[in-house]
Coordinates of C-alpha atoms and ligand atoms in Angstrom, one line a residue:
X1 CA -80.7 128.6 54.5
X2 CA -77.8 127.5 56.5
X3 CA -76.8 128.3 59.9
X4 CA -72.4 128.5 59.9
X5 CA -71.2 128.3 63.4
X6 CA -67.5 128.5 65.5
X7 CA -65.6 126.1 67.5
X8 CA -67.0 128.0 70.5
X9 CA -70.4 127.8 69.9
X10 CA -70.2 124.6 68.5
X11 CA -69.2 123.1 71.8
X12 CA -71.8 125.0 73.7
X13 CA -74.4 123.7 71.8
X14 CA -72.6 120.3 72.2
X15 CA -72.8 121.2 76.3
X16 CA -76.4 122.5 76.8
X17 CA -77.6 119.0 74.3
X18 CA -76.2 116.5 76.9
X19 CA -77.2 119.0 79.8
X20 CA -80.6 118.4 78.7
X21 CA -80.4 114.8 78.6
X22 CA -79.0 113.7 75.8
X23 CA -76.1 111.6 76.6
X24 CA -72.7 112.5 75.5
X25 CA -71.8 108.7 74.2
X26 CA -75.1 108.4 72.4
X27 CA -74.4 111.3 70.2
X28 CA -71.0 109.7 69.8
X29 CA -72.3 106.5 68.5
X30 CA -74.6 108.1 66.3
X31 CA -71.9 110.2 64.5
X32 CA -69.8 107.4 64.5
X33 CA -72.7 105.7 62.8
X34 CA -72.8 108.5 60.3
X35 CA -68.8 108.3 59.4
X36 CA -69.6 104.0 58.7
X37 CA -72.8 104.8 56.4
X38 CA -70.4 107.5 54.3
X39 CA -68.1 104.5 54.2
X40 CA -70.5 102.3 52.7
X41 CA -72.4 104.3 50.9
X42 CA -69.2 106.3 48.9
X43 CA -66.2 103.5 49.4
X44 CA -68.4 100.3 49.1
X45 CA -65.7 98.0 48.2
X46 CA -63.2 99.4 50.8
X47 CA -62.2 95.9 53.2
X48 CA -59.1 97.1 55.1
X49 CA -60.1 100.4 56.8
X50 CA -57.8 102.5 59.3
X51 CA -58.8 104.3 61.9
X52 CA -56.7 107.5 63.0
X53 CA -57.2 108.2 66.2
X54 CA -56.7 111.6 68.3
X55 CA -56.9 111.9 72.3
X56 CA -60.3 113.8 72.5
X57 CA -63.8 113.3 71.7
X58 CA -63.4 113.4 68.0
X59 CA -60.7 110.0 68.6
X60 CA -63.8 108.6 70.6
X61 CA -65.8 108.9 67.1
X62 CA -63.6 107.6 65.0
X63 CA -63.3 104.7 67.9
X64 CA -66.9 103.7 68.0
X65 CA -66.9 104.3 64.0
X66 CA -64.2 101.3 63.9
X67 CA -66.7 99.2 66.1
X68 CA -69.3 99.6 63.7
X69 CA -66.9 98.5 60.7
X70 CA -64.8 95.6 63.0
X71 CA -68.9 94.0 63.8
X72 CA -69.9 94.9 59.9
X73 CA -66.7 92.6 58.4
X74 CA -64.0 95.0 57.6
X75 CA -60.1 94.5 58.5
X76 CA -59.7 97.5 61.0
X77 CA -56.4 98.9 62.3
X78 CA -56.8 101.4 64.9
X79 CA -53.7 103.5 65.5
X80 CA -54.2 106.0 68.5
X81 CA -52.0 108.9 69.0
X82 CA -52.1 108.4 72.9
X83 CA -53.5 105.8 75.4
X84 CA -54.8 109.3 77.2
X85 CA -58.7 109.1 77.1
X86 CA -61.0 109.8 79.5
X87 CA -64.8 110.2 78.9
X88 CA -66.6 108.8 76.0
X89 CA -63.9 108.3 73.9
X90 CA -62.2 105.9 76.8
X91 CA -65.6 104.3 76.9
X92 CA -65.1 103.3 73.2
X93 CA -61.8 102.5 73.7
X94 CA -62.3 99.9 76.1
X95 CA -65.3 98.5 74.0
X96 CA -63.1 98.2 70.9
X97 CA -60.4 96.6 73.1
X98 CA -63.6 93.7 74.3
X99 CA -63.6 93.0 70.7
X100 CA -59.4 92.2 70.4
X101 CA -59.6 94.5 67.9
X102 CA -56.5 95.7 66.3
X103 CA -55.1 99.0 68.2
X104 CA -51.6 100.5 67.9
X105 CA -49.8 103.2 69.1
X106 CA -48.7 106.2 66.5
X107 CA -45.5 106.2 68.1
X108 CA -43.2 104.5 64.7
X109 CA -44.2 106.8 61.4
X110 CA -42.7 104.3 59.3
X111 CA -45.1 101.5 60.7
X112 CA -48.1 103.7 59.9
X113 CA -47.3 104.6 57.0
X114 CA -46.5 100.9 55.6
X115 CA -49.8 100.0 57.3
X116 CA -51.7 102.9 55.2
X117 CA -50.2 101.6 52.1
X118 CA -52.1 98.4 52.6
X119 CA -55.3 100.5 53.5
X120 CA -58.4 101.6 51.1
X121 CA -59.9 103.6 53.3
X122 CA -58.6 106.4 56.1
X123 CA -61.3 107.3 59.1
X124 CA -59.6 111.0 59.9
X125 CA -60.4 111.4 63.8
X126 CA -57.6 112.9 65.1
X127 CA -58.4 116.5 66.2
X128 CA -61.6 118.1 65.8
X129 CA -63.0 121.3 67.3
X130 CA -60.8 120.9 70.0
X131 CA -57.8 122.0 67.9
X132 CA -56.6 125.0 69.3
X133 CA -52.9 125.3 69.1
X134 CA -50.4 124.7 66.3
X135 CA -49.5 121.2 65.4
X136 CA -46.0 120.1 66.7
X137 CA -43.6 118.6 64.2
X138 CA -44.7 115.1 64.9
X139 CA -48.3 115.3 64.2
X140 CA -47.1 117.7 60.9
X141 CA -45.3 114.9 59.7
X142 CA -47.9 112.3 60.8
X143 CA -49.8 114.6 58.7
X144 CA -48.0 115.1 55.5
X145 CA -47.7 111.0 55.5
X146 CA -51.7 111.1 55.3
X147 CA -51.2 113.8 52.2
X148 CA -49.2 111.8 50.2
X149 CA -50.3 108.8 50.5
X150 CA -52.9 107.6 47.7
X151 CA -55.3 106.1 50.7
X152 CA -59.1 108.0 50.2
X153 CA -59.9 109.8 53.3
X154 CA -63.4 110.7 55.3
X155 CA -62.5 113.1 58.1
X156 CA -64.4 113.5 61.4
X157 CA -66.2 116.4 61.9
X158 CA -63.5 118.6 60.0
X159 CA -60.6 117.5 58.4
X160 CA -57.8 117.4 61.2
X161 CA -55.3 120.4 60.9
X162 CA -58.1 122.5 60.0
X163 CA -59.6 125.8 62.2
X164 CA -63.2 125.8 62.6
X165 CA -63.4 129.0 63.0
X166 CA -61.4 130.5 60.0
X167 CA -60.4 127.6 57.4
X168 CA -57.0 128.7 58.5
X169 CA -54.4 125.3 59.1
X170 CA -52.6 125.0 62.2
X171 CA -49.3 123.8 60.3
X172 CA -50.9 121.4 58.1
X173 CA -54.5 119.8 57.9
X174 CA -55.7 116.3 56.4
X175 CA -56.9 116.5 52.7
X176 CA -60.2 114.3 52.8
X177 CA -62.5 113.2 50.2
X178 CA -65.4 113.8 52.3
X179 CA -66.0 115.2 55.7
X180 CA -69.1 114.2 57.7
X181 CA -69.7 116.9 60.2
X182 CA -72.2 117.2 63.2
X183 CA -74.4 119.1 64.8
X184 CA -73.0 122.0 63.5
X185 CA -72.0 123.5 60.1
X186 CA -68.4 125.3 61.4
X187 CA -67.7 128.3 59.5
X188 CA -64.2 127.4 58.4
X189 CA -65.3 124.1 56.6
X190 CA -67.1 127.2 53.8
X191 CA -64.3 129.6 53.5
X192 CA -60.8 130.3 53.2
X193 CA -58.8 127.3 52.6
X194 CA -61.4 125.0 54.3
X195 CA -63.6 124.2 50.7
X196 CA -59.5 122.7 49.8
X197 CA -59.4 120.2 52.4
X198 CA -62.8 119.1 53.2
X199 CA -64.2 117.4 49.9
X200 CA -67.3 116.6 50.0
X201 CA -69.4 118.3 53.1
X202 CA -72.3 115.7 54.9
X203 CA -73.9 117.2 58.1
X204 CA -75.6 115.5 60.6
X205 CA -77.6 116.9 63.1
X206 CA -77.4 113.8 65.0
X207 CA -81.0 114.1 65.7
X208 CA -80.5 116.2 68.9
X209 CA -82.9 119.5 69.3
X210 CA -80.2 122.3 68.7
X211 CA -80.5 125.0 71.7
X212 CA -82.1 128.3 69.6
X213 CA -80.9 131.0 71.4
X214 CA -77.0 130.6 70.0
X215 CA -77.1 132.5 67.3
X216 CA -74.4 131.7 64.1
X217 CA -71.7 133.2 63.3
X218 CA -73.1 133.4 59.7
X219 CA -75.7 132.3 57.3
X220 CA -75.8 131.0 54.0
X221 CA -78.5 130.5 51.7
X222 CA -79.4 129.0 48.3
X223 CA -78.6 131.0 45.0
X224 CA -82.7 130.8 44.7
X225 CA -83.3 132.3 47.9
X226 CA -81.9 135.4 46.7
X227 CA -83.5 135.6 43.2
X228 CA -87.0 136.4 44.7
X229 CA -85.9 139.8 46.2
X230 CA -85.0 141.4 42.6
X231 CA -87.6 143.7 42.0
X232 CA -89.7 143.0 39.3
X233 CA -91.0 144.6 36.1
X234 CA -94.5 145.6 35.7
X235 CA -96.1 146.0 32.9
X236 CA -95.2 149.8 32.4
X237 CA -91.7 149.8 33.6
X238 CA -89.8 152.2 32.3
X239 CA -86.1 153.4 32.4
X240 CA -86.4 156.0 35.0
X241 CA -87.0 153.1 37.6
X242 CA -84.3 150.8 37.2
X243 CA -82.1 152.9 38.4
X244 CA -79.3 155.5 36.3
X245 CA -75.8 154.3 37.5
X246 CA -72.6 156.5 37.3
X247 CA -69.4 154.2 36.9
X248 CA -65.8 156.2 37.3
X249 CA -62.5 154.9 36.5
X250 CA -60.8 153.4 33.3
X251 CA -57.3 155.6 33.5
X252 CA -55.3 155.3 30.8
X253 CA -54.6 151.5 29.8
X254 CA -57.5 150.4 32.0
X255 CA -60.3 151.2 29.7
X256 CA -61.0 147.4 30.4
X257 CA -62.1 147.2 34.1
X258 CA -64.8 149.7 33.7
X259 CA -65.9 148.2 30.4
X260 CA -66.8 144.9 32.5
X261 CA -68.3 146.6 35.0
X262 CA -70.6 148.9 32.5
X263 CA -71.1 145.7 30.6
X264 CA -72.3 143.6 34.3
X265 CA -74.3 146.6 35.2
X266 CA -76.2 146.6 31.7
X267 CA -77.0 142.7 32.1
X268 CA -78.0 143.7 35.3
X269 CA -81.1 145.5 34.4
X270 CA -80.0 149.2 34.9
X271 CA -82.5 151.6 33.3
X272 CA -78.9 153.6 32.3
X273 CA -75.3 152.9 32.6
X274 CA -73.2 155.5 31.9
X275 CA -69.2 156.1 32.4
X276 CA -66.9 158.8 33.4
X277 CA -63.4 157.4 31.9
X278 CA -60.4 158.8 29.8
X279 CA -61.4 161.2 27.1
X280 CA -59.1 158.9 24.9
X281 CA -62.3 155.6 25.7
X282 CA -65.2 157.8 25.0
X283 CA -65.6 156.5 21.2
X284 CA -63.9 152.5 21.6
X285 CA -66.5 152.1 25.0
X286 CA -69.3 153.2 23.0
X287 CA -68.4 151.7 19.7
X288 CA -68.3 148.4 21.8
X289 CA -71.3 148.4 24.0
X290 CA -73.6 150.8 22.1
X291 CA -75.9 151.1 25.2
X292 CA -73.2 153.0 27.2
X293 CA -73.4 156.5 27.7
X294 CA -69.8 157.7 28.0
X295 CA -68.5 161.1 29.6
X296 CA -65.2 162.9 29.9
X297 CA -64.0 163.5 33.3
X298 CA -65.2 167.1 33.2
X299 CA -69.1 166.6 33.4
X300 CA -68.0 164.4 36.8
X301 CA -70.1 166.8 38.4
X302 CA -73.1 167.2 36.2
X303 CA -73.8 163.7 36.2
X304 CA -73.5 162.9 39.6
X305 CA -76.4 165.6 39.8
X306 CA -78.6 163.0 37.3
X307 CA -77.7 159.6 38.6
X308 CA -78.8 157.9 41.2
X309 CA -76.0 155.7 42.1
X310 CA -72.2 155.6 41.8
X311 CA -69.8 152.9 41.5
X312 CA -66.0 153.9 41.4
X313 CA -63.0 152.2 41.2
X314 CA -62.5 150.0 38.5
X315 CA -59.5 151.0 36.9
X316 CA -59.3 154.4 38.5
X317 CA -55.6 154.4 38.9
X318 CA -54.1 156.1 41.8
X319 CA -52.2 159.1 40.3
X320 CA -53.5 163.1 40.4
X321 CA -56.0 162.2 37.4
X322 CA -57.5 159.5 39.6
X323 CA -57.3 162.1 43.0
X324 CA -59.9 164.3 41.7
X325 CA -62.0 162.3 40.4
X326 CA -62.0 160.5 43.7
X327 CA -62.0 163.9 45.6
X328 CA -65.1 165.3 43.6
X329 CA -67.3 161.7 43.9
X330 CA -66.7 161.3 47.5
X331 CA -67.8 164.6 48.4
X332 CA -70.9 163.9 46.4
X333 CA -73.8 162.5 48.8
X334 CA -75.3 159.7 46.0
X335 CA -75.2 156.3 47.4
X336 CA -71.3 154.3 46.6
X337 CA -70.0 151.3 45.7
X338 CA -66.4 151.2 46.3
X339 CA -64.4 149.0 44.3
X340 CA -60.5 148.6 43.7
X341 CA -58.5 151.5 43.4
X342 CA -61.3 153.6 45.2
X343 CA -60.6 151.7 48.3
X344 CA -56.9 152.6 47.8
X345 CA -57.9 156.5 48.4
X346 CA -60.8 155.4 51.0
X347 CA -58.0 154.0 53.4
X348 CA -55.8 157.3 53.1
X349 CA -58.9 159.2 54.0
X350 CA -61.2 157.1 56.3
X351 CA -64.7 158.5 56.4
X352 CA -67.8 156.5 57.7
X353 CA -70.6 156.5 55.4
X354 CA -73.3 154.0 55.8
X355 CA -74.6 154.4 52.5
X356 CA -71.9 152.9 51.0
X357 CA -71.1 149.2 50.1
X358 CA -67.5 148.3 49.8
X359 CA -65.8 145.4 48.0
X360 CA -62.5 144.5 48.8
X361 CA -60.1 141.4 48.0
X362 CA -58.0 140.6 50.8
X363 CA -55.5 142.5 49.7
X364 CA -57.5 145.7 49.3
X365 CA -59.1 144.2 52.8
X366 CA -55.5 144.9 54.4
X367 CA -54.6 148.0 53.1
X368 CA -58.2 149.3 54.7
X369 CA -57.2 147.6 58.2
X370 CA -53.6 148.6 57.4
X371 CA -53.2 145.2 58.0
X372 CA -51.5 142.5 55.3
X373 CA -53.4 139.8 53.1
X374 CA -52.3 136.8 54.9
X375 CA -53.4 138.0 58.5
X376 CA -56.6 139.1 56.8
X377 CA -57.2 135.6 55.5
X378 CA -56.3 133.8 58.6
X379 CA -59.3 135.7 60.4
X380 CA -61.7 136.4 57.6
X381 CA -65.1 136.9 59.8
X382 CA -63.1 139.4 62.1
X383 CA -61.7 141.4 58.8
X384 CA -65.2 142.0 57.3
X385 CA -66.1 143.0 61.0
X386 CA -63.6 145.6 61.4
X387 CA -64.0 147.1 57.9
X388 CA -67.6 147.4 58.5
X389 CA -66.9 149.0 61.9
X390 CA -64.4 151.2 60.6
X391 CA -65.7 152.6 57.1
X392 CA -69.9 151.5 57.6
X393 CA -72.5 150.3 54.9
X394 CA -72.5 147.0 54.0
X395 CA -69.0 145.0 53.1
X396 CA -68.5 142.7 50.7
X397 CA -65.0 140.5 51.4
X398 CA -64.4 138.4 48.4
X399 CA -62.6 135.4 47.8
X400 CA -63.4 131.5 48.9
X401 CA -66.6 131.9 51.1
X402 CA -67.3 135.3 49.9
X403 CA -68.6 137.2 53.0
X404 CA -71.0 139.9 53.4
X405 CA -71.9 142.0 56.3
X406 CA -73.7 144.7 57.3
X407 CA -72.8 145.5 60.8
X408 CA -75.5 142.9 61.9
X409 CA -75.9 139.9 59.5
X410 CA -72.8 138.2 58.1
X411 CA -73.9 135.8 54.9
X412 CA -71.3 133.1 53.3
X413 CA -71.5 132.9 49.8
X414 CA -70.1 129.1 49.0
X415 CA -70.5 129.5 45.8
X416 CA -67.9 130.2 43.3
X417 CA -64.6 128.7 41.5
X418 CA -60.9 128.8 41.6
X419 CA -60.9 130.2 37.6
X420 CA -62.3 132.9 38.8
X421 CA -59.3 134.5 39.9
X422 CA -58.0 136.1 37.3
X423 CA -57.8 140.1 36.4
X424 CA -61.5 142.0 35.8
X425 CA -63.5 139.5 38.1
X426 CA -64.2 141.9 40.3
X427 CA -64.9 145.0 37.7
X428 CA -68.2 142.2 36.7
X429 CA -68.8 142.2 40.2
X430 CA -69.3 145.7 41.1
X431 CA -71.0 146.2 38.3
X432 CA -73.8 143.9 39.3
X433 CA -73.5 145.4 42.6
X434 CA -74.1 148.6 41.5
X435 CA -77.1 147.9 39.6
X436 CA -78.9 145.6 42.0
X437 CA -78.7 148.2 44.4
X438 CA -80.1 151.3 42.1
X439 CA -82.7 148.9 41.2
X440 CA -84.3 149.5 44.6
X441 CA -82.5 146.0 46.5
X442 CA -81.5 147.0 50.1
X443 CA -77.7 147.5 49.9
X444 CA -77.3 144.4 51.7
X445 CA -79.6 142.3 49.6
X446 CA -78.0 143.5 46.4
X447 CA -74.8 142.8 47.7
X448 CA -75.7 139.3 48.8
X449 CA -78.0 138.5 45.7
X450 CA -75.0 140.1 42.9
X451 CA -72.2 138.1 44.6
X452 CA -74.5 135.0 44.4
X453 CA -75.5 135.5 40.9
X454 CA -71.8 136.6 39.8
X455 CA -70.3 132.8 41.4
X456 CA -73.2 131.1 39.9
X457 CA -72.9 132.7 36.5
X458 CA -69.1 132.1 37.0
X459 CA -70.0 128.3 37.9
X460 CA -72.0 127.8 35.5
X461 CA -68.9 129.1 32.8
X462 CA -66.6 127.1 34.4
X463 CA -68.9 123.9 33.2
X464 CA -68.3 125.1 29.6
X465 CA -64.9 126.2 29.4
X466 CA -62.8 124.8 32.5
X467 CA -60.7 127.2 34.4
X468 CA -58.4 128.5 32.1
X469 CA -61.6 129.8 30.1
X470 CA -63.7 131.2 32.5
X471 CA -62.9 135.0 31.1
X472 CA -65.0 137.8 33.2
X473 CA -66.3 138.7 29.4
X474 CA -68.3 135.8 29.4
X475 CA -69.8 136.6 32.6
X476 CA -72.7 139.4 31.7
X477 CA -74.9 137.4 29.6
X478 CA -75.2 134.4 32.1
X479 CA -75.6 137.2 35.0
X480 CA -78.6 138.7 32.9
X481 CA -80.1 135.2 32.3
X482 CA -79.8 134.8 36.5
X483 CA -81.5 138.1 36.9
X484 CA -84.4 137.3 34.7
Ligands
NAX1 N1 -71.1 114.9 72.7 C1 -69.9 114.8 72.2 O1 -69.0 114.7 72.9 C2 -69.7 114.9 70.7 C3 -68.5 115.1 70.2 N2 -68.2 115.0 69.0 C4 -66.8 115.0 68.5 O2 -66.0 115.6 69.5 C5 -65.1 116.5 68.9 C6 -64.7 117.6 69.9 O3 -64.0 116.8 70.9 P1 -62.9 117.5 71.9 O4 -63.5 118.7 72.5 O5 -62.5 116.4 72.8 O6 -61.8 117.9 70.9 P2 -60.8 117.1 69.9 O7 -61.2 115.7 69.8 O8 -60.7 118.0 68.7 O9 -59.4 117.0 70.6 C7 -59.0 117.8 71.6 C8 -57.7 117.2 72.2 O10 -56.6 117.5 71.3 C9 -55.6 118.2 72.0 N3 -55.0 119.3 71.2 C10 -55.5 120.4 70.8 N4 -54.7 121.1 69.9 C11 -53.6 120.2 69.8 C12 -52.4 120.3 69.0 N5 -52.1 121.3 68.3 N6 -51.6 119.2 69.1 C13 -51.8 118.2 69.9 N7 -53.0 118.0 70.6 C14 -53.9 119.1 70.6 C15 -56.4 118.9 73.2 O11 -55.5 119.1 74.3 C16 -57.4 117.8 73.5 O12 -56.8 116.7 74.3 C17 -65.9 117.1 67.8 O13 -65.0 117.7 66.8 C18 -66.6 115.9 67.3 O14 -65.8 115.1 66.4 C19 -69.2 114.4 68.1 O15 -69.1 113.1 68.3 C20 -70.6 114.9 68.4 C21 -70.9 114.6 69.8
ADP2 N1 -60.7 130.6 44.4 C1 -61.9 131.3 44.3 N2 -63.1 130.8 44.6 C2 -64.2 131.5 44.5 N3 -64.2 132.8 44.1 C3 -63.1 133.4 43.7 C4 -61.9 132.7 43.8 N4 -60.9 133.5 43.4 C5 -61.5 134.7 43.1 N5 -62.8 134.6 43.3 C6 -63.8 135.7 43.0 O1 -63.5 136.4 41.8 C7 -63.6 137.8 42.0 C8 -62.2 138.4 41.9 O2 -62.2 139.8 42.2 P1 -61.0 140.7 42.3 O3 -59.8 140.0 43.0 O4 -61.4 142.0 42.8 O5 -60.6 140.8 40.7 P2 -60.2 142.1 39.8 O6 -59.8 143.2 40.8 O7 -59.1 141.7 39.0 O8 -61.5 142.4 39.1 C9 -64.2 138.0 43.4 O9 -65.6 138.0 43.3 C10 -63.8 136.7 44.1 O10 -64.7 136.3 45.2
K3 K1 -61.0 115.1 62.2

């Protein structure tokens, strides 16, 4: 398990550490430290390093790092985007500057950027978790300079340009190969665009006793920290106790989405999936998957009386067809998983049901908040929070950093693949959902445990076929297999 923390915190644990004694310049030194290991240990033939230097604290790291590579042998140039320091970072300064070592002003673009040509290595410490504002034009273009040149990069504590908090950019952010962050994990390194511009994530805890009583923003754990909580089988099991599961949706010309989710929820270990779908899918679902029991929209209410569960959405549609279905199932008491067009007729209606576990996209995440995509993006964490306060249950926000929350814990999910975005991802997803949860899980340990095993088995795909053939078909199979 991981702890995920914001800028905020992050600098309050930074304050109470040296308030109890723990100097500010040591810890310096020692991330600095850190950043000159990476350097050896992942760039060990890299002789002309430069060092990229911002105003603040996260400048003073990349200053001392340069120490540490000027006494170690390396050609270092030190270009600095301001002579303003104060603090630790001055203190560095002036301890680089005892060694005549080679430090420049960024004030000409053209002379930095002839100098990174001649560099095999970039130290990023320009702005840290002091970066609060958006980036004027200079330090955009300073920036973009970084971005296309071919020089590797190893950013300070997060890549420059980057939000801790959301993994939003403030303009533009530094594209490293490998970020070496301290003390604490921020939250926007794991989701949103963060995972694009960090590389490869290295945390040190710089050896300082973190203060306990802050607690994170959000935890993460391992795909096997999960697997434990699925029930399992005794000896005698039968189908009565894994859980019956109602799926509705598959309108016309979307037999497909509920099809993936029937065929997830199977693989999931449901004792029965059945479907309520278009008369005109009855015969192809079953002929397909022969474990499927398929109804027409008219024994809606009959089943719901002999499930235990229901999942609704995938392909639902949104005309009158879709209405009542929606209409009659949300009336209905069973415990819900809301999925895709379901959401749709959730946000004309809000109710607040805390038996229920919803699963947006950002998009669907917007029209809930009556918001839009991009805003929902830029403030992830506070978009899960305001569904869940809105609508109850648990949420699931998907996307980069899946997120889950249930009005108390918030769990990042930094598993997953960019070939997963394609059409019926989802559909797999709330079928696994739906099962887990009939199976007996708490709603928010099957939400967290299916969108675990769904990245993983879509990880694990990716391996096998690349992006372009990581199809949400070949998804159930590899699900069962993580289930056991
Ligand atoms: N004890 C410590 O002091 C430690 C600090 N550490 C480093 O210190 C960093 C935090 O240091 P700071 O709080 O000084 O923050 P930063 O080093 O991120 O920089 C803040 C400075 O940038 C300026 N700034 C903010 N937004 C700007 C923008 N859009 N355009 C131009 N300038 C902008 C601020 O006015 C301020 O001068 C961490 O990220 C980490 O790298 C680590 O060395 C761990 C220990
Ligand atoms: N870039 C990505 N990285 C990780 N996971 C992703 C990425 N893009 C999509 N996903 C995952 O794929 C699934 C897509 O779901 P969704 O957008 O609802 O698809 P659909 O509605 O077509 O079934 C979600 O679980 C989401 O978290
Ligand atoms: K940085």
């Amino acid at each position: 398990m991981i702890a995920l923390f914001n800028a905020q915190q992050s600098k309050e644990i930074d304050r109470r550490i040296i308030d109890e004694g723990e100097p500010g310049l040591k810890l310096m030194k020692r991330a600095a430290w850190h950043l000159f290991a990476t350097v050896q240990s992942h760039y060990p033939h890299a002789q002309k390093l430069l060092v990229l230097c911002g105003t603040g604290n996260n400048g003073g790291d990349g200053l001392a790092c340069a120490q540490f590579a000027l006494l170690a042998g390396l050609d270092v140039s030190v270009f600095l985007s301001n002579e303003n320091m104060h603090g630790d970072a001055l203190s560095c300064l002036n301890e680089l500057k005892a060694l005549n070592a080679d430090i420049r002003p960024l004030n000409d673009l053209e002379v930095f950027s002839q100098e990174l040509g001649k560099t095999d290595l970039l130290i990023d410490a320009l702005f840290g978790i002091g970066l609060n504002r958006p980036l004027n034009q200079a330090s955009v273009q300073l920036i973009e300079t970084v971005n296309t040149s071919p020089c590797p990069v190893i950013s300070a504590d997060l890549p420059s340009g980057l939000d801790a908090d959301s993994g939003k950019h403030f303009g533009c952010a530094i594209k490293a190969e490998h970020t070496c962050t301290f003390l604490t994990r921020k939250v926007g390194l794991y989701t949103h665009l963060g995972p694009d511009f960090c590389g490869q994530i290295h945390y040190f805890d710089l050896h300082a006793n973190l203060p306990q009583h802050i607690s994170p923003v959000a935890y993460s754990h391992e795909l096997n920290e999960w697997q434990p909580l699925i029930p399992t089988l005794s000896a005698d099991n039968h189908k009565g106790r894994m859980g019956h599961v109602l799926l509705v949706g598959g309108h016309r010309n979307m037999m497909g989405a509920i099809q993936l989710s029937a065929s997830a929820c199977l693989h999931s270990g449901a004792g029965l999936t059945k479907i309520i779908s278009d008369t005109q899918h009855l015969i192809p679902l079953t002929q397909q998957q022969p474990e499927l029991m398929c109804y027409p929209p008219e024994a809606l209410s009959e089943q719901l009386r002999q499930s235990d569960l229901l999942a609704l959405g995938p392909g639902l549609g949104l005309d009158d067809w879709s209405g009542q279905l929606y209409q009659t199932c949300s009336q209905n008491n069973l415990p819900k998983v809301f999925d895709a067009d379901a959401l749709k007729w959730l946000a004309k209606t809000p109710v607040f049901n805390p038996q229920q576990i919803l699963t947006p996209h950002p998009g669907e995440a917007a029209v809930l908040l009556d918001s839009d995509s991009r805003r929902i993006q830029q403030d992830r964490v506070g978009a899960i929070k305001a569904i869940q306060k809105k609508y109850g249950g648990v949420v699931i926000l998907k996307g980069k950093g899946s997120l889950i929350y249930d009005g108390n814990r918030l769990e990042l999910c930094p598993l997953g693949n960019p070939g997963m975005a394609v059409g019926g991802m989802g559909d797999v997803l709330t079928g696994v959902v739906a099962a887990l949860w009939a199976r007996g899980m708490t709603p928010f340990e099957a939400a967290c445990t299916a969108v675990y095993i769904h990245a993983a088995a879509a990880d694990e795909c990716f391996k096998e076929t690349g992006a372009a053939g990581l199809i949400p078909s070949l998804l159930p199979p590899k699900i069962g297999r993580l289930i056991g």
